[in-house]
Coordinates of N, CA and C and ligand atoms in Angstrom, one line a residue:
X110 N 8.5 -13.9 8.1 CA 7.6 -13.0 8.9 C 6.5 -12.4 8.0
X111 N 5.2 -11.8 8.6 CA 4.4 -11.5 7.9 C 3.8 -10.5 8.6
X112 N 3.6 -9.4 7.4 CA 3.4 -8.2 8.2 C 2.0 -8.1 8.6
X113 N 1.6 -7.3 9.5 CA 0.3 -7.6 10.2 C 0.0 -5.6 10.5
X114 N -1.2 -5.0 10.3 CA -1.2 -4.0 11.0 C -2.8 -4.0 11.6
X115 N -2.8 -3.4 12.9 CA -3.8 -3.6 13.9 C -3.8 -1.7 14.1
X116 N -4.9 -1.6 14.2 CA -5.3 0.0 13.8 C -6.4 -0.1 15.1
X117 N -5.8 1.0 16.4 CA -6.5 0.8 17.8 C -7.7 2.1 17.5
X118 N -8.7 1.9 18.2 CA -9.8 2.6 18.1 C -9.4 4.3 17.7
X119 N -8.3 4.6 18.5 CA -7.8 5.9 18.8 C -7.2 6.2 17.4
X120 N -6.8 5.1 16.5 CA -6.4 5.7 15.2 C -5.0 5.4 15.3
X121 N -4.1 5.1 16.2 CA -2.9 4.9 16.1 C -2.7 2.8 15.5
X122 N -1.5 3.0 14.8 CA -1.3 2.0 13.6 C -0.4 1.1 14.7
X123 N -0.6 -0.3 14.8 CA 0.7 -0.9 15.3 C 1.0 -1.4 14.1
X124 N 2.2 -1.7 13.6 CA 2.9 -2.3 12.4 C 3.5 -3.8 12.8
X125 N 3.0 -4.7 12.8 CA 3.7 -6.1 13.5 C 4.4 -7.1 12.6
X126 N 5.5 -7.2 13.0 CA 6.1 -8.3 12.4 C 5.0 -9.6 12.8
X127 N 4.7 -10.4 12.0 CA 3.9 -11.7 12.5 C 4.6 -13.2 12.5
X128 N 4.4 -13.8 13.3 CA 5.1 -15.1 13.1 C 3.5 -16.1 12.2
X129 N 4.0 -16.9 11.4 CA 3.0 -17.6 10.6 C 2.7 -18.6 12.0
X130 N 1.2 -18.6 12.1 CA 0.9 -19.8 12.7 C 0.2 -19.4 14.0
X131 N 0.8 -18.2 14.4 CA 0.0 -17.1 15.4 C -1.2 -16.5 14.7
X132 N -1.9 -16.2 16.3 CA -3.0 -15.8 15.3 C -2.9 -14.0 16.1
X133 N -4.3 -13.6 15.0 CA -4.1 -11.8 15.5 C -3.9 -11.5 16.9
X134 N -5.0 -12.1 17.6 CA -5.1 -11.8 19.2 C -3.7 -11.8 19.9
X135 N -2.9 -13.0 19.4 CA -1.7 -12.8 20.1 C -0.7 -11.9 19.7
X136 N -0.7 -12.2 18.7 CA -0.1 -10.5 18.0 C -0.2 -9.0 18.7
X137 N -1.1 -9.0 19.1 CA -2.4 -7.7 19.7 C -1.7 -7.7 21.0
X138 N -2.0 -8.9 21.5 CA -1.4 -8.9 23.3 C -0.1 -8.7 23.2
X139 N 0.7 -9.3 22.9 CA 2.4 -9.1 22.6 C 2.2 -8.2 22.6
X140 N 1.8 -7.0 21.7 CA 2.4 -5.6 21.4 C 1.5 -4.9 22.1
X141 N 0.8 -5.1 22.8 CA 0.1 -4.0 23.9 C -1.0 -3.4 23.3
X142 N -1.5 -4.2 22.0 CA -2.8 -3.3 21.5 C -3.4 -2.8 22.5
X143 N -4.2 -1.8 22.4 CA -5.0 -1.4 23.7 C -6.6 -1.8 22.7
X144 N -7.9 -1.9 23.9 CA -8.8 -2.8 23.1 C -8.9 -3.9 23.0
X145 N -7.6 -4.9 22.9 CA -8.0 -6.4 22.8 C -8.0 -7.2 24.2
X146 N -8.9 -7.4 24.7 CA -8.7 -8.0 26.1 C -8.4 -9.5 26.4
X147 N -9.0 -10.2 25.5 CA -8.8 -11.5 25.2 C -8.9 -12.6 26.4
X148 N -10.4 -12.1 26.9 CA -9.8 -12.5 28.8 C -9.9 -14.4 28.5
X149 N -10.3 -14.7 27.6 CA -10.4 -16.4 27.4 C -8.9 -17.1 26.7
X150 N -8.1 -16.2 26.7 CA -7.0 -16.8 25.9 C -6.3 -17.1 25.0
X151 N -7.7 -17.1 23.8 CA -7.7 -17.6 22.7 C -8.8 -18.4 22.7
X152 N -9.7 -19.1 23.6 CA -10.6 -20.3 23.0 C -11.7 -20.1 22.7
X153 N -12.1 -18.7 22.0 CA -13.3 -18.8 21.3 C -14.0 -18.5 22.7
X154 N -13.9 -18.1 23.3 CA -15.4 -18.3 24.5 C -15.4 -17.0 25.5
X155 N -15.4 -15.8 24.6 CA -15.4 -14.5 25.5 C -15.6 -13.6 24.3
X156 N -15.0 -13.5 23.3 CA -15.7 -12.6 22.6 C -14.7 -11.2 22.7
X157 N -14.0 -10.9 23.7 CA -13.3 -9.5 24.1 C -12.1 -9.8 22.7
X158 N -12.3 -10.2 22.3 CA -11.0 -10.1 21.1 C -11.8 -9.9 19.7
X159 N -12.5 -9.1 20.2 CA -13.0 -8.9 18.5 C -12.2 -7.3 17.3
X160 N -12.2 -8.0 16.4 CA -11.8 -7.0 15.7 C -12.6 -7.0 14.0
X161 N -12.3 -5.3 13.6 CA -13.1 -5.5 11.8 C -12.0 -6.0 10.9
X162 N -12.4 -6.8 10.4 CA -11.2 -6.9 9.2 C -11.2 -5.7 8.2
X163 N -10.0 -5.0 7.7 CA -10.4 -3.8 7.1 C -10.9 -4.5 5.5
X164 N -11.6 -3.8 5.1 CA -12.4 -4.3 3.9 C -12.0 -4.8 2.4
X165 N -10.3 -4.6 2.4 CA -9.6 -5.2 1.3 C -9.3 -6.8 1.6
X166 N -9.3 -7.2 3.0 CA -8.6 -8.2 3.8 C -9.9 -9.2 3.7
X167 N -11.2 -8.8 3.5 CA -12.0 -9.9 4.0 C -12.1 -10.7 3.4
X168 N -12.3 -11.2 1.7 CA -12.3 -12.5 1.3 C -11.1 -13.0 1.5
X169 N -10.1 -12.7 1.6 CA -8.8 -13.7 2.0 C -8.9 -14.4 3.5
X170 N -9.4 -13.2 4.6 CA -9.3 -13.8 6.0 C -10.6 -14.6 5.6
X171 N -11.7 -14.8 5.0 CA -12.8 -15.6 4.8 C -13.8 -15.0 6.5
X172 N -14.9 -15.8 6.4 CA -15.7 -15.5 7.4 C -15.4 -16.5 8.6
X173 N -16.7 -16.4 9.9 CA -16.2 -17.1 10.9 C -17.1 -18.0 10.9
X174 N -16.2 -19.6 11.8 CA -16.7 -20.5 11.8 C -18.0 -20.4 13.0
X175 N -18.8 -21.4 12.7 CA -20.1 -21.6 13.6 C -20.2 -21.7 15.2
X176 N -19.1 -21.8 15.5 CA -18.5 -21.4 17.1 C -18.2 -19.9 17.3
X177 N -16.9 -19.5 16.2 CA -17.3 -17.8 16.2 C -18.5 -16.8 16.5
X178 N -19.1 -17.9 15.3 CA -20.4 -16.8 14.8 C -21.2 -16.8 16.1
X179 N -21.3 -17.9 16.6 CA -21.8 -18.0 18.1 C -21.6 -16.8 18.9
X180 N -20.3 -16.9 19.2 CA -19.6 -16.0 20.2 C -19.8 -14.7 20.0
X181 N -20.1 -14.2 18.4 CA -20.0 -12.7 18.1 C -21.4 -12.2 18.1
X182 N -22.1 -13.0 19.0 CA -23.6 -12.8 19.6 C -23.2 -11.9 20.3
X183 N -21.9 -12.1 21.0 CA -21.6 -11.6 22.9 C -21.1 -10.1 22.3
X184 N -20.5 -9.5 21.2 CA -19.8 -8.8 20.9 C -20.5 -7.5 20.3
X185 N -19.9 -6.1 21.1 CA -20.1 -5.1 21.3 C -20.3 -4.6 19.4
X186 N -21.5 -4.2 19.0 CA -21.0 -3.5 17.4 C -20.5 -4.4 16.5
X187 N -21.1 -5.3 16.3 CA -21.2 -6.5 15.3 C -21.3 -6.0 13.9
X188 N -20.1 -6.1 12.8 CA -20.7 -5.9 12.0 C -20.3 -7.0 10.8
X189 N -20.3 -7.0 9.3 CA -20.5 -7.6 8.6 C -18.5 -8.3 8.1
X190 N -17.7 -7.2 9.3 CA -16.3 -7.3 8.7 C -16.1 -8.1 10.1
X191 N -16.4 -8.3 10.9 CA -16.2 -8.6 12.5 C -15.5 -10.3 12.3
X192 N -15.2 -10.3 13.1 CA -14.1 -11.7 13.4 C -13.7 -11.7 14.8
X193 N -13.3 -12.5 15.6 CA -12.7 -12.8 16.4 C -11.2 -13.4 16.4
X194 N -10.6 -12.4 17.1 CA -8.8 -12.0 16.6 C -8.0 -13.6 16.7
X195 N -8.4 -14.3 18.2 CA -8.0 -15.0 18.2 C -8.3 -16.4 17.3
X196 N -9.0 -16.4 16.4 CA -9.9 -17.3 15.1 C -8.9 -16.7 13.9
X197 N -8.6 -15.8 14.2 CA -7.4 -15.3 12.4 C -6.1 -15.7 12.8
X198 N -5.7 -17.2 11.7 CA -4.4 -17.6 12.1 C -3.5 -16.9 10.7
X199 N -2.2 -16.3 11.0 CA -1.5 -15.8 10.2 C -0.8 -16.7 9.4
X200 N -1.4 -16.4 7.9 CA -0.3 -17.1 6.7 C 0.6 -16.2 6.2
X201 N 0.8 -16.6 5.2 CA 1.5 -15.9 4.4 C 0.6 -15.4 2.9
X202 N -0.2 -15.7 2.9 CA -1.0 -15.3 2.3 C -2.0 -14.3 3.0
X203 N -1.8 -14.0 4.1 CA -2.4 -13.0 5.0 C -1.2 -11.5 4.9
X204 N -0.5 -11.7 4.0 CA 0.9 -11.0 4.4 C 0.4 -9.6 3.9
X205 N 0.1 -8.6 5.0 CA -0.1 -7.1 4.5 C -1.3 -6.9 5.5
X206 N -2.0 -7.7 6.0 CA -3.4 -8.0 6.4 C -3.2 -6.5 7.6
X207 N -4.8 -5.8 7.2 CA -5.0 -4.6 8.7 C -6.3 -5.3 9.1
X208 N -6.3 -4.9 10.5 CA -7.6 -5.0 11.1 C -7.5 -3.9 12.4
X209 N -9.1 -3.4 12.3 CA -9.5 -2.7 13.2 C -10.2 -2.7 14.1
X210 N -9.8 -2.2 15.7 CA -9.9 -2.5 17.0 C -11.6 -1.8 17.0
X211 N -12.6 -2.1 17.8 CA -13.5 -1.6 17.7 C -13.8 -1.1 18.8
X212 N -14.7 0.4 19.1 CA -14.6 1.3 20.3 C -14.2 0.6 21.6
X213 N -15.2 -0.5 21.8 CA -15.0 -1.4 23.2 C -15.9 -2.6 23.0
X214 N -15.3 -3.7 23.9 CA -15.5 -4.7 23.7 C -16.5 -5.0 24.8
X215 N -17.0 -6.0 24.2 CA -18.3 -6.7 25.1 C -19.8 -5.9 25.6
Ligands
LIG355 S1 -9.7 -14.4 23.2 FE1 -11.6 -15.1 23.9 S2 -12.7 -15.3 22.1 FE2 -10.8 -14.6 21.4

């Protein structure tokens, strides 16, 4: 397992066990993040799953691919840490990883 923490706009911490291979967004839905809406599922094509990667995490999570980057056209407060949750698949080399929920989506 691989720990994961998701930090909701409100400031409260969820602490997640992660399974490798999952990615954030579902992490987020499982545990009731509030803020991640994810109304596309995971396929890249809504944007409501966006999150910041906190700023120690972002050369390891790397940036988003050219379908992301697309998408984060659609996304409320774009900024230079932004990702889309369901695009961050959990390694183990992600092990510790926070990211933060942004005021509101879309
Ligand atoms: S869940 Fe729709 S883009 Fe991530």
């Amino acid at each position: 397992m691989t720990q994961l923490t998701i930090v909701a706009f409100d400031g409260t911490r969820f602490d997640i066990n992660a399974e490798p291979g999952s990615t954030v967004m579902e992490n987020a839905v499982r545990n009731s993040v509030p803020g991640i809406d994810a109304e596309c599922g995971g396929a890249c094509a809504c944007a409501t799953c966006h999150v910041y990667v906190d700023d120690a995490w972002t050369a390891a999570v790397g940036g988003p691919a050219p379908m992301e980057e697309d998408m984060l056209d659609f996304a409320f407060d774009v900024r230079p840490t932004s990702r889309l949750s369901c695009q961050i698949k959990i390694t183990d080399a992600l092990d510790g990883l926070v990211v933060n929920v942004p005021e509101r989506q879309g």
